[in-house]
Short mmCIF file of C-alpha atoms and ligand atoms in Angstrom, two decimals:
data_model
loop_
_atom_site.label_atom_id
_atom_site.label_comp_id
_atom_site.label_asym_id
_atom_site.label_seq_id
_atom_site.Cartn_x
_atom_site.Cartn_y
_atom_site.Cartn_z
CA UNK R 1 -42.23 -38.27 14.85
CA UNK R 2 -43.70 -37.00 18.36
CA UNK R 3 -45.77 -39.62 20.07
CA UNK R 4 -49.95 -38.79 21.00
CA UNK R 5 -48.70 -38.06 24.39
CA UNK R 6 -45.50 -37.02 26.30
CA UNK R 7 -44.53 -37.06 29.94
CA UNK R 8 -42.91 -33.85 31.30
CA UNK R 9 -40.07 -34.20 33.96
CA UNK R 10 -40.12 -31.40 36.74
CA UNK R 11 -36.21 -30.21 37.82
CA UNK R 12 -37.32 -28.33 40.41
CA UNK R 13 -39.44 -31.15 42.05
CA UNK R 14 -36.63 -33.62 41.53
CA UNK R 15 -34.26 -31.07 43.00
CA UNK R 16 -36.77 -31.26 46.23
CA UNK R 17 -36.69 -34.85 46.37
CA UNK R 18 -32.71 -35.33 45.98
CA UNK R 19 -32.71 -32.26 49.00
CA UNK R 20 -35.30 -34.15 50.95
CA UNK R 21 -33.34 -37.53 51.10
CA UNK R 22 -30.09 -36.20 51.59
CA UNK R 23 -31.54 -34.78 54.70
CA UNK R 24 -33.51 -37.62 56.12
CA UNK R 25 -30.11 -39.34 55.23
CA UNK R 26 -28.07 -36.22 57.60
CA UNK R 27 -26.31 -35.43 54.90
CA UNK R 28 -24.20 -38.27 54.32
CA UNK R 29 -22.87 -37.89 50.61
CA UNK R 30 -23.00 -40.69 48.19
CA UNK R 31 -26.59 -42.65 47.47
CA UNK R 32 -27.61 -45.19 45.41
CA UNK R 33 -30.07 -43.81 43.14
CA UNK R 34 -32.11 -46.24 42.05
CA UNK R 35 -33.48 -46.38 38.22
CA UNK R 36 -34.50 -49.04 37.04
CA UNK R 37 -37.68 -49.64 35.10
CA UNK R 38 -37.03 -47.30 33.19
CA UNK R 39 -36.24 -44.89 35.77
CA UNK R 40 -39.39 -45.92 37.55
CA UNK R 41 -41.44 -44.95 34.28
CA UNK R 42 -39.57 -41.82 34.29
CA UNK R 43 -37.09 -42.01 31.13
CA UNK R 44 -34.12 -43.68 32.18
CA UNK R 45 -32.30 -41.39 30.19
CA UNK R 46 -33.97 -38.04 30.67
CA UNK R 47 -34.32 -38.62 34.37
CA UNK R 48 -30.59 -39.71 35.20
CA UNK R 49 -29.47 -36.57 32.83
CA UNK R 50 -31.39 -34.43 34.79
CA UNK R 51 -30.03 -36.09 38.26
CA UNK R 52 -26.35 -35.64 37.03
CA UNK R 53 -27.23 -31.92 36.58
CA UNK R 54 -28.32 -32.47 40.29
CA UNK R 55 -25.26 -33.75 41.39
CA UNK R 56 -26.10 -37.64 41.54
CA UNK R 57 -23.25 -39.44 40.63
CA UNK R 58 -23.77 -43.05 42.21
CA UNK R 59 -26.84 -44.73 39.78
CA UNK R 60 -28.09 -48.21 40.72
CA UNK R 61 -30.12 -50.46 38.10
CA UNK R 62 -31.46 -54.11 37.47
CA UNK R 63 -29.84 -55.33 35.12
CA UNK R 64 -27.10 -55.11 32.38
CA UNK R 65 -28.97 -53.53 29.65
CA UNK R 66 -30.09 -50.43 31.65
CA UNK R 67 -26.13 -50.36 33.07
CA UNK R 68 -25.18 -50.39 29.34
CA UNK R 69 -27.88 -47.23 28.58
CA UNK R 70 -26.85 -45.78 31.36
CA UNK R 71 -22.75 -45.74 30.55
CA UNK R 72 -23.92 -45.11 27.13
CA UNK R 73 -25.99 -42.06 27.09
CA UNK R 74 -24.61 -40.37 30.07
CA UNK R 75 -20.90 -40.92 28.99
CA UNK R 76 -19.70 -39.09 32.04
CA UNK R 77 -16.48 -40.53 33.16
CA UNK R 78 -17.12 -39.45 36.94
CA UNK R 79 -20.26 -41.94 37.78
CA UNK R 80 -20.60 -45.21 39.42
CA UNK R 81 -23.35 -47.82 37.94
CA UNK R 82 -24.15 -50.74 40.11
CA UNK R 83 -26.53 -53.95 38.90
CA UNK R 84 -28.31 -55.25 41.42
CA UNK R 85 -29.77 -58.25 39.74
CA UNK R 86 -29.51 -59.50 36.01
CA UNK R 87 -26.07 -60.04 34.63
CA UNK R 88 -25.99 -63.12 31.82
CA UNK R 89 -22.82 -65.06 31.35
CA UNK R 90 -22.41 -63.14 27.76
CA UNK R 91 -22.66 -59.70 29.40
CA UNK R 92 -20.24 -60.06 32.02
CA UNK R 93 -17.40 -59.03 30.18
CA UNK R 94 -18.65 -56.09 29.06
CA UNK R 95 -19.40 -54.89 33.00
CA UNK R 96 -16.61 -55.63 34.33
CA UNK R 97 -14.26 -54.05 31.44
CA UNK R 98 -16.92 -50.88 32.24
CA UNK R 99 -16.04 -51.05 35.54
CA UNK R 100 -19.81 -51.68 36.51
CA UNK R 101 -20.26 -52.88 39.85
CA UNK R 102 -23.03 -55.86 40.21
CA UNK R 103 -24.62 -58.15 42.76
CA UNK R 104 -22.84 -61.24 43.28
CA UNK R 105 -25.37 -63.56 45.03
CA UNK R 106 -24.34 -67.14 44.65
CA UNK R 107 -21.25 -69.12 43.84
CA UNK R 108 -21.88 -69.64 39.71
CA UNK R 109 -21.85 -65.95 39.34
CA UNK R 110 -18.76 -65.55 42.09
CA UNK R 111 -16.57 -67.97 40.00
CA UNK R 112 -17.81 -66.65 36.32
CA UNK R 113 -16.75 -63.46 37.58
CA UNK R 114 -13.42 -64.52 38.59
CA UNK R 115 -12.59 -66.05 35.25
CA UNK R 116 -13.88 -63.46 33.11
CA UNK R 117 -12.04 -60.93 35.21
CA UNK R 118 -8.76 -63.25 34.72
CA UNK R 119 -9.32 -63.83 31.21
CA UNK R 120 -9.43 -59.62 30.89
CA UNK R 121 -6.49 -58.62 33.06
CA UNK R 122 -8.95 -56.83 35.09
CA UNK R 123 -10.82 -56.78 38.72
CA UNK R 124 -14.67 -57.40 39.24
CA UNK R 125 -16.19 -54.91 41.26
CA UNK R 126 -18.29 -56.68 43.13
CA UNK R 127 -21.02 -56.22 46.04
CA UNK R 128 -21.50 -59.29 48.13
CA UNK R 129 -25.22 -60.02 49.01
CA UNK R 130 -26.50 -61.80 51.44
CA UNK R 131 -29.36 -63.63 52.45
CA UNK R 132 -30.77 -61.77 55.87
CA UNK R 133 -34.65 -63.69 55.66
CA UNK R 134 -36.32 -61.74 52.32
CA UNK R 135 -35.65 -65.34 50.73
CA UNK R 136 -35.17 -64.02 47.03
CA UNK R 137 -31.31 -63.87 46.42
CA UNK R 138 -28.24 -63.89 49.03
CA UNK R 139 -25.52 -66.11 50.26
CA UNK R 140 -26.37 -67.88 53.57
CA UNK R 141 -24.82 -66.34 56.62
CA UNK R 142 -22.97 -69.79 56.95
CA UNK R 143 -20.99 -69.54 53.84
CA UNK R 144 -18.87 -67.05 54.76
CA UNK R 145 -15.87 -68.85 56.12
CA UNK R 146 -15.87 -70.61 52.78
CA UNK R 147 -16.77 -67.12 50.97
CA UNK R 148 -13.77 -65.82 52.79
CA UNK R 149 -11.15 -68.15 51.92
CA UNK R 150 -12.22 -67.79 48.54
CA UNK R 151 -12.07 -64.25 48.48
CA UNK R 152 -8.70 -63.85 50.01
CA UNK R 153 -7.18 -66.49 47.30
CA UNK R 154 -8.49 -64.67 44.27
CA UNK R 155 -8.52 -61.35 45.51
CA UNK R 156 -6.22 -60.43 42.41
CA UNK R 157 -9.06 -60.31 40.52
CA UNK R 158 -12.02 -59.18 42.73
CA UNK R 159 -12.96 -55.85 44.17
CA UNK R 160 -15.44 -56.09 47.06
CA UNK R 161 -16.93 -52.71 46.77
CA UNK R 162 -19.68 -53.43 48.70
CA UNK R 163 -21.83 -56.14 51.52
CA UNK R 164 -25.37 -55.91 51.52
CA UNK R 165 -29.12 -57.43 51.31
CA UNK R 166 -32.83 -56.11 51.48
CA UNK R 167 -35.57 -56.04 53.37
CA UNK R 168 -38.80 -57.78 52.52
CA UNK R 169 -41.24 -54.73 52.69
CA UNK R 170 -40.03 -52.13 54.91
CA UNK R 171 -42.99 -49.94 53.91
CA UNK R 172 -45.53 -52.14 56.25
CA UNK R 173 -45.75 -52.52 59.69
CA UNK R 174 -47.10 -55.55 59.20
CA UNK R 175 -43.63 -57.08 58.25
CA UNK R 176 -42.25 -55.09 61.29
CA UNK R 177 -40.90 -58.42 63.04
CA UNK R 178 -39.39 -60.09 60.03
CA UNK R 179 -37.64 -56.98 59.30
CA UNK R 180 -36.29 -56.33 62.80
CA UNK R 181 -34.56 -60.15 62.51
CA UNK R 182 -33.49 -58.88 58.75
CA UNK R 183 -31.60 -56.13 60.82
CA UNK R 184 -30.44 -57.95 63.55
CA UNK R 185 -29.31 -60.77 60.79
CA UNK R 186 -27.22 -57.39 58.64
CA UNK R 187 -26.01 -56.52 62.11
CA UNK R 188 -24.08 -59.65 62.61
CA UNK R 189 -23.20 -59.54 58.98
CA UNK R 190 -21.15 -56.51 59.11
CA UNK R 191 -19.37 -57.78 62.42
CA UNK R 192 -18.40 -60.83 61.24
CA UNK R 193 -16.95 -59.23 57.66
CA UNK R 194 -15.78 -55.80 59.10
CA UNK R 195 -12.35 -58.13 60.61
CA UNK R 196 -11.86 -59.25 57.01
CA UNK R 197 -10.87 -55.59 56.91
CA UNK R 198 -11.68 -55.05 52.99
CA UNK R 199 -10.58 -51.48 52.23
CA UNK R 200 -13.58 -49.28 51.61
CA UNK R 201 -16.50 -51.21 51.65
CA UNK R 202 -19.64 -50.18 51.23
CA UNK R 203 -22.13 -51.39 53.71
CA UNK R 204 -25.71 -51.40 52.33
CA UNK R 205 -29.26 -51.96 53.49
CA UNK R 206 -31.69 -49.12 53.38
CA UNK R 207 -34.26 -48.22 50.88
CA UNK R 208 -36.58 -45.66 50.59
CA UNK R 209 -39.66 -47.05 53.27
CA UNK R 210 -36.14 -48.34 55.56
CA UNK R 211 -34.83 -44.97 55.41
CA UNK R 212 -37.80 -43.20 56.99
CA UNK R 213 -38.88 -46.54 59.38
CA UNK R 214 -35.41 -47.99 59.99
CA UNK R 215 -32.83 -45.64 60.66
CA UNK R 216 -30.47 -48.48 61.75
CA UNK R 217 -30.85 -49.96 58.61
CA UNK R 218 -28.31 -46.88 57.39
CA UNK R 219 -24.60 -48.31 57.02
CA UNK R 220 -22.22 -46.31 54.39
CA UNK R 221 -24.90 -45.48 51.96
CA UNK R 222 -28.55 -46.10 50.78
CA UNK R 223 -30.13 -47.51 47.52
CA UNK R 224 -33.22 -45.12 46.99
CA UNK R 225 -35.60 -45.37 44.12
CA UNK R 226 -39.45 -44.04 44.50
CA UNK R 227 -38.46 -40.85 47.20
CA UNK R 228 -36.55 -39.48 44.23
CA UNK R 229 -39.80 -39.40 42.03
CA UNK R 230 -41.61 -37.92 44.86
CA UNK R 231 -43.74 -40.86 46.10
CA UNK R 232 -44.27 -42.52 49.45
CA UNK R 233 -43.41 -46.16 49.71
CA UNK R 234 -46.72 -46.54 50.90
CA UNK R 235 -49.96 -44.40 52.49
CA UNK R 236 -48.46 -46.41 55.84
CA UNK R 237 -44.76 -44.53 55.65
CA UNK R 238 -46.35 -40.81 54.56
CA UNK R 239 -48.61 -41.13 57.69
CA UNK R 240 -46.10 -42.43 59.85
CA UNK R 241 -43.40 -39.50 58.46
CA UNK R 242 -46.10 -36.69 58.60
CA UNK R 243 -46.99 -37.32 61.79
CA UNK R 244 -43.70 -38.46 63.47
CA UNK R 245 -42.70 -35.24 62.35
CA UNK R 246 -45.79 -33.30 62.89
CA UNK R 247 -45.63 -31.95 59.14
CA UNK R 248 -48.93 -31.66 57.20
CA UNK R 249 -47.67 -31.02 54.15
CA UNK R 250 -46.09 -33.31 52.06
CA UNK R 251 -42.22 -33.06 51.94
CA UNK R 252 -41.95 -34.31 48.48
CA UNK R 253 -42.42 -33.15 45.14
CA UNK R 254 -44.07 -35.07 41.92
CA UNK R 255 -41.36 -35.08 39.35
CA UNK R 256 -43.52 -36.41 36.11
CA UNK R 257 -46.53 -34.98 34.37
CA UNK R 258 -48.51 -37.30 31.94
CA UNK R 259 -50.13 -34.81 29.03
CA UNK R 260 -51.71 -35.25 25.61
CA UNK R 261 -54.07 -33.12 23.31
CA UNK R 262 -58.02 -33.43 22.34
CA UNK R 263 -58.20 -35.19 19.13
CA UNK R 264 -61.97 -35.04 18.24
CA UNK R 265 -65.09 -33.51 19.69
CA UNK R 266 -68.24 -35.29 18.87
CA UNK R 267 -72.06 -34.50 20.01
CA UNK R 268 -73.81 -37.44 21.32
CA UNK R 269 -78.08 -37.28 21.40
CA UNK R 270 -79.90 -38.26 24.28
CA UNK R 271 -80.44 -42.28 24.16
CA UNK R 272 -76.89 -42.96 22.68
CA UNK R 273 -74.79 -45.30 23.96
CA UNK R 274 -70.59 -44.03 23.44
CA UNK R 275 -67.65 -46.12 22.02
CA UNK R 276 -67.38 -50.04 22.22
CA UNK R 277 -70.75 -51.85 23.63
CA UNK R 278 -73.41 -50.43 26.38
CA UNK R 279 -71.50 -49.27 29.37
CA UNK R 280 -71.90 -45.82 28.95
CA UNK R 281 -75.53 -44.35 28.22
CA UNK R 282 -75.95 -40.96 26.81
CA UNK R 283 -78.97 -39.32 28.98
CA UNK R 284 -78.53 -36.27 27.89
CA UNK R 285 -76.83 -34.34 24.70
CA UNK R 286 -73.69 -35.17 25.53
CA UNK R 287 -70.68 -33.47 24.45
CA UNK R 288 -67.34 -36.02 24.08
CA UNK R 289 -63.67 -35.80 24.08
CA UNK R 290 -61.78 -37.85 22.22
CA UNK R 291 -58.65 -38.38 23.50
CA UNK R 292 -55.75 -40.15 21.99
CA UNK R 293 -54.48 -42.08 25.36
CA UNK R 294 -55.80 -45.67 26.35
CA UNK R 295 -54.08 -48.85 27.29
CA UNK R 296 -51.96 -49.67 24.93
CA UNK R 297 -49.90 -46.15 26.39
CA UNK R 298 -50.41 -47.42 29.73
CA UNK R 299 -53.89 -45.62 30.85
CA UNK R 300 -55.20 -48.90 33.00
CA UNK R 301 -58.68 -50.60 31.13
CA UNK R 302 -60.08 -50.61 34.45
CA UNK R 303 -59.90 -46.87 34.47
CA UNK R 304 -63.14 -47.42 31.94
CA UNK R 305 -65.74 -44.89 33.06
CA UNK R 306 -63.63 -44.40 36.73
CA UNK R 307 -60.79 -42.48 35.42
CA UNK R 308 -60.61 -38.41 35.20
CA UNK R 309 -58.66 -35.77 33.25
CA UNK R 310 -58.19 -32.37 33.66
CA UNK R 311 -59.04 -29.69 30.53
CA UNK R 312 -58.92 -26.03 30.79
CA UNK R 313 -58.19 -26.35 34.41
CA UNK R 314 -61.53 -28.49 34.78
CA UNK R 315 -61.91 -31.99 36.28
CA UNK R 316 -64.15 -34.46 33.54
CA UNK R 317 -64.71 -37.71 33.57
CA UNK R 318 -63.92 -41.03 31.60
CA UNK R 319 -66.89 -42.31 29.69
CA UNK R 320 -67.20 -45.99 27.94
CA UNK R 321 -64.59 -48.26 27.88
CA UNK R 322 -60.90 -47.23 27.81
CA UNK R 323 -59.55 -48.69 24.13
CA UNK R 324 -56.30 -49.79 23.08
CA UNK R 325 -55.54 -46.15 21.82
CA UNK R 326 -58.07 -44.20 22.59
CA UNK R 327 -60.89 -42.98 25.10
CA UNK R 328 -63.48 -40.79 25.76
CA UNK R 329 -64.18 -38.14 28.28
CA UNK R 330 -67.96 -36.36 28.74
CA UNK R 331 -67.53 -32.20 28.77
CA UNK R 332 -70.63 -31.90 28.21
CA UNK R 333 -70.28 -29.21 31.17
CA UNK R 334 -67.77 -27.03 29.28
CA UNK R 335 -68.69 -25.45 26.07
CA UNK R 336 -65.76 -24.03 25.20
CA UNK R 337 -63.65 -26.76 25.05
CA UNK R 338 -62.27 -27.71 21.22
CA UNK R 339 -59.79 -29.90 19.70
CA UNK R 340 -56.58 -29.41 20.22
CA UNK R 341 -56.72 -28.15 23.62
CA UNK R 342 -54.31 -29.76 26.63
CA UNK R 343 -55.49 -32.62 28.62
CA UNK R 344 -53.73 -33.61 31.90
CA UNK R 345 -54.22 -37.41 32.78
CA UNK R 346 -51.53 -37.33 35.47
CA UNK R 347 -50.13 -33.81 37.12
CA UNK R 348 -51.63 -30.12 38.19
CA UNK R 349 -53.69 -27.65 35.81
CA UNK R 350 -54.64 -24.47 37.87
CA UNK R 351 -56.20 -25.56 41.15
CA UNK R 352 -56.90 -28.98 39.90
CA UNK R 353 -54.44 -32.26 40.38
CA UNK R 354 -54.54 -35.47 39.23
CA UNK R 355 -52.38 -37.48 41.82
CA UNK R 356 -50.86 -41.08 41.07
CA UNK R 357 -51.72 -42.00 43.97
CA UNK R 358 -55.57 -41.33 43.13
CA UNK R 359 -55.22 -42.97 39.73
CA UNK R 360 -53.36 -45.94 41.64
CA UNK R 361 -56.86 -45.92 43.91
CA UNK R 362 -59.26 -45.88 40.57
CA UNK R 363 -57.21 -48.72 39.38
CA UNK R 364 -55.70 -51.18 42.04
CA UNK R 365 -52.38 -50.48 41.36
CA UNK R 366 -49.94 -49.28 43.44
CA UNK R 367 -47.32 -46.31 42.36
CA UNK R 368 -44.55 -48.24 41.55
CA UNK R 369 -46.81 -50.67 39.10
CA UNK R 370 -48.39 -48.14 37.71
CA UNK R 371 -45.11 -45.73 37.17
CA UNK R 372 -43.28 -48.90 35.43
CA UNK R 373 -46.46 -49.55 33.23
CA UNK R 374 -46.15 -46.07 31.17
CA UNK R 375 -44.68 -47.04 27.98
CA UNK R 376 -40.69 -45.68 26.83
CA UNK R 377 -41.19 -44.85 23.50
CA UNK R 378 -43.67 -41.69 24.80
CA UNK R 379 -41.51 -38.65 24.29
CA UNK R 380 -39.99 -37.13 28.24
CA UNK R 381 -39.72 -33.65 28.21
CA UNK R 382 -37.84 -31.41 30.54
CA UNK R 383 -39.13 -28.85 32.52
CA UNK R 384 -38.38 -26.11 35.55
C1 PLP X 1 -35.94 -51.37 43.93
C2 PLP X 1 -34.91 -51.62 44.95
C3 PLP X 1 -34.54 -50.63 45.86
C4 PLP X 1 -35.24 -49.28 45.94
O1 PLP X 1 -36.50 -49.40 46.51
P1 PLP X 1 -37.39 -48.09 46.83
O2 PLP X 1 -38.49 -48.62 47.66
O3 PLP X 1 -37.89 -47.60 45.52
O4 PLP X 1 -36.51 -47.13 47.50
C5 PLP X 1 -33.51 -50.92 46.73
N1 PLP X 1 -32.89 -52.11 46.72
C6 PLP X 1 -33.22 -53.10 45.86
C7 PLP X 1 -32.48 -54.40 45.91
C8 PLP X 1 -34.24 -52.90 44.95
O5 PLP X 1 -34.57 -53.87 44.10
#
């Protein structure tokens, strides 16, 4: 059964994105893409089909569920899935006989890994992170004489694929010190563990707001997650981009739409007060739009008589309170609006747009929150 909305997913806007940061990134091949939460609201399965089609072959996720969706649903033999945080003791065995590569960030997870990798015959792929001053996960800088020995005895059964950490909000320059020491910190890193000479490491660093800032912070590849979907880290990184490279226009493309139908028109008389309580006063004959979106399918409560839709190419407003299902918008200015008809609550109708970015405003959330916050089981549709 379809669901009261559905989220469309733009190819050609994704195939702007994916040109965009290979670009800023000169080109250099392989990427991270990063998709968790659920693809960033996206679909994680819609979204990494349509980035296979686009060439992406390197996918990077949280944790072992989305790894196991991912291998799954894609069931392309050609990709690389790497789990850069939650792997339980009972899931390990099934990434490293999938050849998923994960995070190893502390010594319980280093030795599990060894012994389920023994017990299997097999190698853990492993990427070593460290800690560089985000204080979240990481191995101290001193353990690596220790990590080394280790390494080196057990390397039967380990593949370090990969060395890396990340920065502690590259997207504002108000953490511009504290990241400069995260790079000097990644700089000795890779000096100390480039004479370990690993074959084919991967050194990584850079995210999205790092790879427009930070340029240094590019080793052997990038983990990038919100470019893809066509957002700035942060108002901070599109000003700085736009005008460091004297573009107006932004580079990047929104890849999701957010679309549902009218489900009821109702007249309202003058004196009336609409849906749940008294916040919204009828002070004229008021014609209504019931619409069946409201928080519950991720359209924020605070949106309550701040939020706007677009029908018939026409900007209205939300009226009264935004319910669990359900909400209310006044087009009283448009007569010939009826039930039925297609209402835009994120995305571009004829001139008009609704940006994320200007629902993020409405609602105090930013882009990445309120991406994450639109609910999976709404149906993702692909379009050009
Ligand atoms: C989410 C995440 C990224 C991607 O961040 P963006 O700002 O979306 O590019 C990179 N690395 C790690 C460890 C992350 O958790």
């Amino acid at each position: 059964m379809k669901s009261t909305s559905w989220i469309e997913l733009s190819k050609s806007a994704l195939q702007n994105n994916i040109d965009f940061i290979k670009n800023e990134l000169n080109n250099l091949e392989a990427f991270y893409s990063v998709v968790k939460g659920n693809a960033y609201g996206h679909g994680i399965r819609e979204f990494c089909f349509l980035l296979y089609d686009l060439g992406v072959k390197n996918f990077s996720v949280f944790n072992a569920e989305e790894a196991y969706e991912l291998v799954n649903v894609l069931r392309k033999k050609d990709i690389s899935v790497m789990i850069m945080g939650s792997v339980t003791e009972d899931q390990m065995e099934w990434v490293i006989l999938n050849e998923v590569s994960f995070f190893v960030f502390n010594w319980e997870r280093l030795k599990n890994a060894i012994s389920i990798a023994k017990r299997n015959n097999k190698k853990a792929r492993i990427h070593l992170e460290f800690e560089t001053g985000m204080n979240r996960t990481g191995f101290p800088l001193k353990e690596l004489p220790q990590l080394y020995s280790f390494l080196k005895n057990d390397a039967p059964h380990l593949e370090v694929v990969g060395i890396c950490s990340h920065l502690a909000g590259a997207e504002s320059i108000g953490n511009y010190k504290r990241i400069q020491k995260q790079m000097r910190m990644f700089k000795k890193l890779h000096s100390i563990t480039s004479s370990w000479s690993i074959d084919s490491i991967q050194y990584h660093l850079c995210c999205s707001a790092a790879l427009l800032r930070y340029p240094k912070s590019m080793y052997d590849t990038a983990r990038i997650g919100i470019l893809q979907y066509g957002f700035f880290p942060s108002k901070e990184t599109f000003v700085h981009y736009t005008t460091k490279k004297k573009v107006i226009k932004n580079p990047l493309a929104r890849v999701l739409s957010w679309k549902t139908k009218v489900m009821d028109i109702k007249r309202v008389k003058t004196g009336e007060f609409i849906g749940y309580g008294t916040s919204f006063l009828a002070n004229q004959p008021t014609k209504v739009a019931i619409i069946p979106v409201g928080y519950a399918e991720g359209f924020a409560r605070n949106l309550s008589n701040a939020g706007k839709v677009i029908i018939r190419e026409k900007r209205f407003n939300v009226i009264g309170m935004v319910n669990m299902n359900m909400m209310a918008v006044n087009v009283t200015a448009s007569e010939d609006i009826v039930i039925g008809d297609e209402v835009v609550l994120i995305g571009s109708q004829g001139k008009q747009e609704i940006k994320v970015g200007a629902f993020g405003d409405y609602s105090k959330l930013i882009n990445y929150e309120l991406l994450t916050r639109l609910p999976k089981n709404i149906e993702r549709i692909i379009v050009e």
